[in-house]
PDB file of C-alpha atoms in Angstrom:
ATOM      1  CA  MET A 418       4.572  18.111  22.330  1.00  0.00           C
ATOM      2  CA  PRO A 419       5.897  19.558  25.037  1.00  0.00           C
ATOM      3  CA  GLU A 420       9.142  18.688  26.569  1.00  0.00           C
ATOM      4  CA  ILE A 421       8.252  16.223  29.744  1.00  0.00           C
ATOM      5  CA  ASN A 422      11.138  14.877  31.677  1.00  0.00           C
ATOM      6  CA  PRO A 423      11.207  12.011  32.179  1.00  0.00           C
ATOM      7  CA  LYS A 424       8.909  10.841  29.169  1.00  0.00           C
ATOM      8  CA  PRO A 425       6.179   8.786  30.260  1.00  0.00           C
ATOM      9  CA  ILE A 426       5.712   5.136  28.472  1.00  0.00           C
ATOM     10  CA  TYR A 427       2.007   5.189  27.207  1.00  0.00           C
ATOM     11  CA  GLY A 428      -0.130   2.151  28.268  1.00  0.00           C
ATOM     12  CA  LEU A 429       2.404   0.917  30.778  1.00  0.00           C
ATOM     13  CA  ASP A 430      -0.508   0.394  33.647  1.00  0.00           C
ATOM     14  CA  TYR A 431      -2.593  -1.435  31.286  1.00  0.00           C
ATOM     15  CA  LEU A 432      -0.410  -4.306  30.467  1.00  0.00           C
ATOM     16  CA  THR A 433      -1.741  -7.897  31.711  1.00  0.00           C
ATOM     17  CA  ASP A 434       0.206 -10.216  29.315  1.00  0.00           C
ATOM     18  CA  ASN A 435       3.468 -11.472  29.429  1.00  0.00           C
ATOM     19  CA  GLU A 436       4.407 -10.110  26.036  1.00  0.00           C
ATOM     20  CA  VAL A 437       4.328  -6.470  25.076  1.00  0.00           C
ATOM     21  CA  ILE A 438       5.050  -4.516  21.839  1.00  0.00           C
ATOM     22  CA  VAL A 439       7.035  -1.396  22.157  1.00  0.00           C
ATOM     23  CA  CYS A 440       6.258   1.299  19.805  1.00  0.00           C
ATOM     24  CA  GLU A 441       7.402   4.985  18.963  1.00  0.00           C
ATOM     25  CA  SER A 442       4.086   6.623  18.652  1.00  0.00           C
ATOM     26  CA  VAL A 443       0.663   6.381  20.553  1.00  0.00           C
ATOM     27  CA  ILE A 444      -1.107   5.852  17.384  1.00  0.00           C
ATOM     28  CA  ASN A 445       1.036   2.729  16.806  1.00  0.00           C
ATOM     29  CA  ALA A 446       0.388   1.335  20.187  1.00  0.00           C
ATOM     30  CA  LEU A 447      -3.462   1.789  20.002  1.00  0.00           C
ATOM     31  CA  THR A 448      -3.362   0.033  16.453  1.00  0.00           C
ATOM     32  CA  CYS A 449      -1.598  -2.555  18.266  1.00  0.00           C
ATOM     33  CA  TRP A 450      -4.259  -2.863  20.989  1.00  0.00           C
ATOM     34  CA  VAL A 451      -7.206  -2.809  18.100  1.00  0.00           C
ATOM     35  CA  TYR A 452      -5.548  -5.806  17.089  1.00  0.00           C
ATOM     36  CA  GLY A 453      -5.500  -7.410  20.283  1.00  0.00           C
ATOM     37  CA  LYS A 454      -1.797  -6.995  21.033  1.00  0.00           C
ATOM     38  CA  GLN A 455      -0.778  -5.125  24.069  1.00  0.00           C
ATOM     39  CA  ALA A 456       1.628  -2.246  23.190  1.00  0.00           C
ATOM     40  CA  VAL A 457       3.043   0.809  25.095  1.00  0.00           C
ATOM     41  CA  ALA A 458       4.404   3.683  23.011  1.00  0.00           C
ATOM     42  CA  LEU A 459       7.656   5.766  24.145  1.00  0.00           C
ATOM     43  CA  PHE A 460       6.930   9.119  22.500  1.00  0.00           C
ATOM     44  CA  GLY A 461      10.313   8.570  20.742  1.00  0.00           C
ATOM     45  CA  THR A 462      13.151   6.086  20.522  1.00  0.00           C
ATOM     46  CA  GLY A 463      13.268   5.386  24.067  1.00  0.00           C
ATOM     47  CA  SER A 464      15.417   7.153  27.085  1.00  0.00           C
ATOM     48  CA  ASP A 465      17.383   5.784  29.651  1.00  0.00           C
ATOM     49  CA  TRP A 466      14.615   6.247  32.254  1.00  0.00           C
ATOM     50  CA  GLN A 467      12.050   4.676  30.094  1.00  0.00           C
ATOM     51  CA  ILE A 468      14.599   1.585  29.766  1.00  0.00           C
ATOM     52  CA  GLU A 469      14.825   1.306  33.343  1.00  0.00           C
ATOM     53  CA  GLN A 470      10.897   1.541  33.710  1.00  0.00           C
ATOM     54  CA  LEU A 471      10.934  -1.419  31.069  1.00  0.00           C
ATOM     55  CA  ASN A 472      13.234  -3.249  32.981  1.00  0.00           C
ATOM     56  CA  LYS A 473      11.033  -3.088  35.905  1.00  0.00           C
ATOM     57  CA  ILE A 474       7.780  -4.277  34.528  1.00  0.00           C
ATOM     58  CA  PRO A 475       6.840  -8.329  34.790  1.00  0.00           C
ATOM     59  CA  GLN A 476       6.140  -9.037  31.179  1.00  0.00           C
ATOM     60  CA  ARG A 477       9.312 -11.119  30.243  1.00  0.00           C
ATOM     61  CA  HIS A 478       8.927 -10.992  26.404  1.00  0.00           C
ATOM     62  CA  ILE A 479       9.428  -7.216  24.590  1.00  0.00           C
ATOM     63  CA  ILE A 480       8.679  -7.114  21.204  1.00  0.00           C
ATOM     64  CA  LEU A 481      10.462  -3.790  19.496  1.00  0.00           C
ATOM     65  CA  ALA A 482       8.787  -2.338  16.900  1.00  0.00           C
ATOM     66  CA  LEU A 483       9.895   0.880  16.390  1.00  0.00           C
ATOM     67  CA  ASP A 484      10.172   2.959  13.089  1.00  0.00           C
ATOM     68  CA  GLY A 485      12.311   1.776  10.422  1.00  0.00           C
ATOM     69  CA  ASP A 486      14.256   5.380   9.963  1.00  0.00           C
ATOM     70  CA  GLU A 487      17.837   5.757  11.234  1.00  0.00           C
ATOM     71  CA  ALA A 488      16.571   7.018  14.765  1.00  0.00           C
ATOM     72  CA  GLY A 489      14.541   4.054  15.264  1.00  0.00           C
ATOM     73  CA  LYS A 490      17.303   1.676  14.311  1.00  0.00           C
ATOM     74  CA  LYS A 491      19.603   3.274  16.995  1.00  0.00           C
ATOM     75  CA  GLY A 492      16.676   3.222  19.461  1.00  0.00           C
ATOM     76  CA  THR A 493      16.258  -0.334  18.730  1.00  0.00           C
ATOM     77  CA  ALA A 494      19.726  -1.232  19.109  1.00  0.00           C
ATOM     78  CA  ARG A 495      19.771   1.241  22.218  1.00  0.00           C
ATOM     79  CA  LEU A 496      16.693  -0.866  23.961  1.00  0.00           C
ATOM     80  CA  ILE A 497      18.168  -4.062  23.173  1.00  0.00           C
ATOM     81  CA  LYS A 498      21.544  -3.441  24.890  1.00  0.00           C
ATOM     82  CA  GLY A 499      19.777  -1.901  27.851  1.00  0.00           C
ATOM     83  CA  LEU A 500      17.163  -4.383  28.257  1.00  0.00           C
ATOM     84  CA  THR A 501      18.067  -6.944  30.877  1.00  0.00           C
ATOM     85  CA  ASN A 502      16.404 -10.472  31.970  1.00  0.00           C
ATOM     86  CA  LYS A 503      14.140 -10.024  29.192  1.00  0.00           C
ATOM     87  CA  ILE A 504      13.411 -11.853  25.910  1.00  0.00           C
ATOM     88  CA  VAL A 505      13.614  -9.354  23.313  1.00  0.00           C
ATOM     89  CA  THR A 506      12.515  -9.772  19.842  1.00  0.00           C
ATOM     90  CA  VAL A 507      12.911  -7.227  16.977  1.00  0.00           C
ATOM     91  CA  ASP A 508       9.841  -6.612  14.854  1.00  0.00           C
ATOM     92  CA  THR A 509      11.562  -6.564  11.432  1.00  0.00           C
ATOM     93  CA  SER A 510       8.663  -5.477   9.434  1.00  0.00           C
ATOM     94  CA  THR A 511       8.971  -2.264  10.658  1.00  0.00           C
ATOM     95  CA  THR A 512      12.639  -1.552  11.389  1.00  0.00           C
ATOM     96  CA  ASP A 513      13.491  -2.805   7.630  1.00  0.00           C
ATOM     97  CA  LEU A 514      16.885  -4.138   9.167  1.00  0.00           C
ATOM     98  CA  ILE A 515      16.457  -7.374   7.375  1.00  0.00           C
ATOM     99  CA  ALA A 516      15.143  -5.918   4.003  1.00  0.00           C
ATOM    100  CA  ASN A 517      18.003  -3.667   3.767  1.00  0.00           C
ATOM    101  CA  GLY A 518      20.711  -6.381   4.884  1.00  0.00           C
ATOM    102  CA  ASP A 519      21.552  -3.923   7.340  1.00  0.00           C
ATOM    103  CA  LEU A 520      22.577  -6.539  10.360  1.00  0.00           C
ATOM    104  CA  SER A 521      25.602  -4.613  11.392  1.00  0.00           C
ATOM    105  CA  LEU A 522      23.816  -2.616  13.875  1.00  0.00           C
ATOM    106  CA  LEU A 523      22.568  -5.897  15.578  1.00  0.00           C
ATOM    107  CA  GLU A 524      25.756  -7.224  15.376  1.00  0.00           C
ATOM    108  CA  ASP A 525      27.561  -4.572  17.053  1.00  0.00           C
ATOM    109  CA  VAL A 526      24.791  -4.611  19.838  1.00  0.00           C
ATOM    110  CA  ALA A 527      25.583  -8.338  20.462  1.00  0.00           C
ATOM    111  CA  ASN A 528      29.248  -7.989  20.706  1.00  0.00           C
TER     112      ASN A 528
END
């Protein structure tokens, strides 16, 4: 994919629910839509501009479902820190934070 600055947020204009799932890839977001869950894709782990845009949307509940690799974990921590006035939930089935017992990343963000 060519470098686009700033990277867009796929699916942002189609949100109608108060809850949105944030994914890294378009295929993950589309899979959520197939199952009736509204989702957006960041084309990665989220830039400062994308976090700013997510803060502007009216949806209050954001579910982070980034990949479980190191980049996804760092992106999840960055999004938790950057999203303000939102109810942020982490989908641990995709991030492996609970399964691996690696909660230190989230604890660092909370402090």
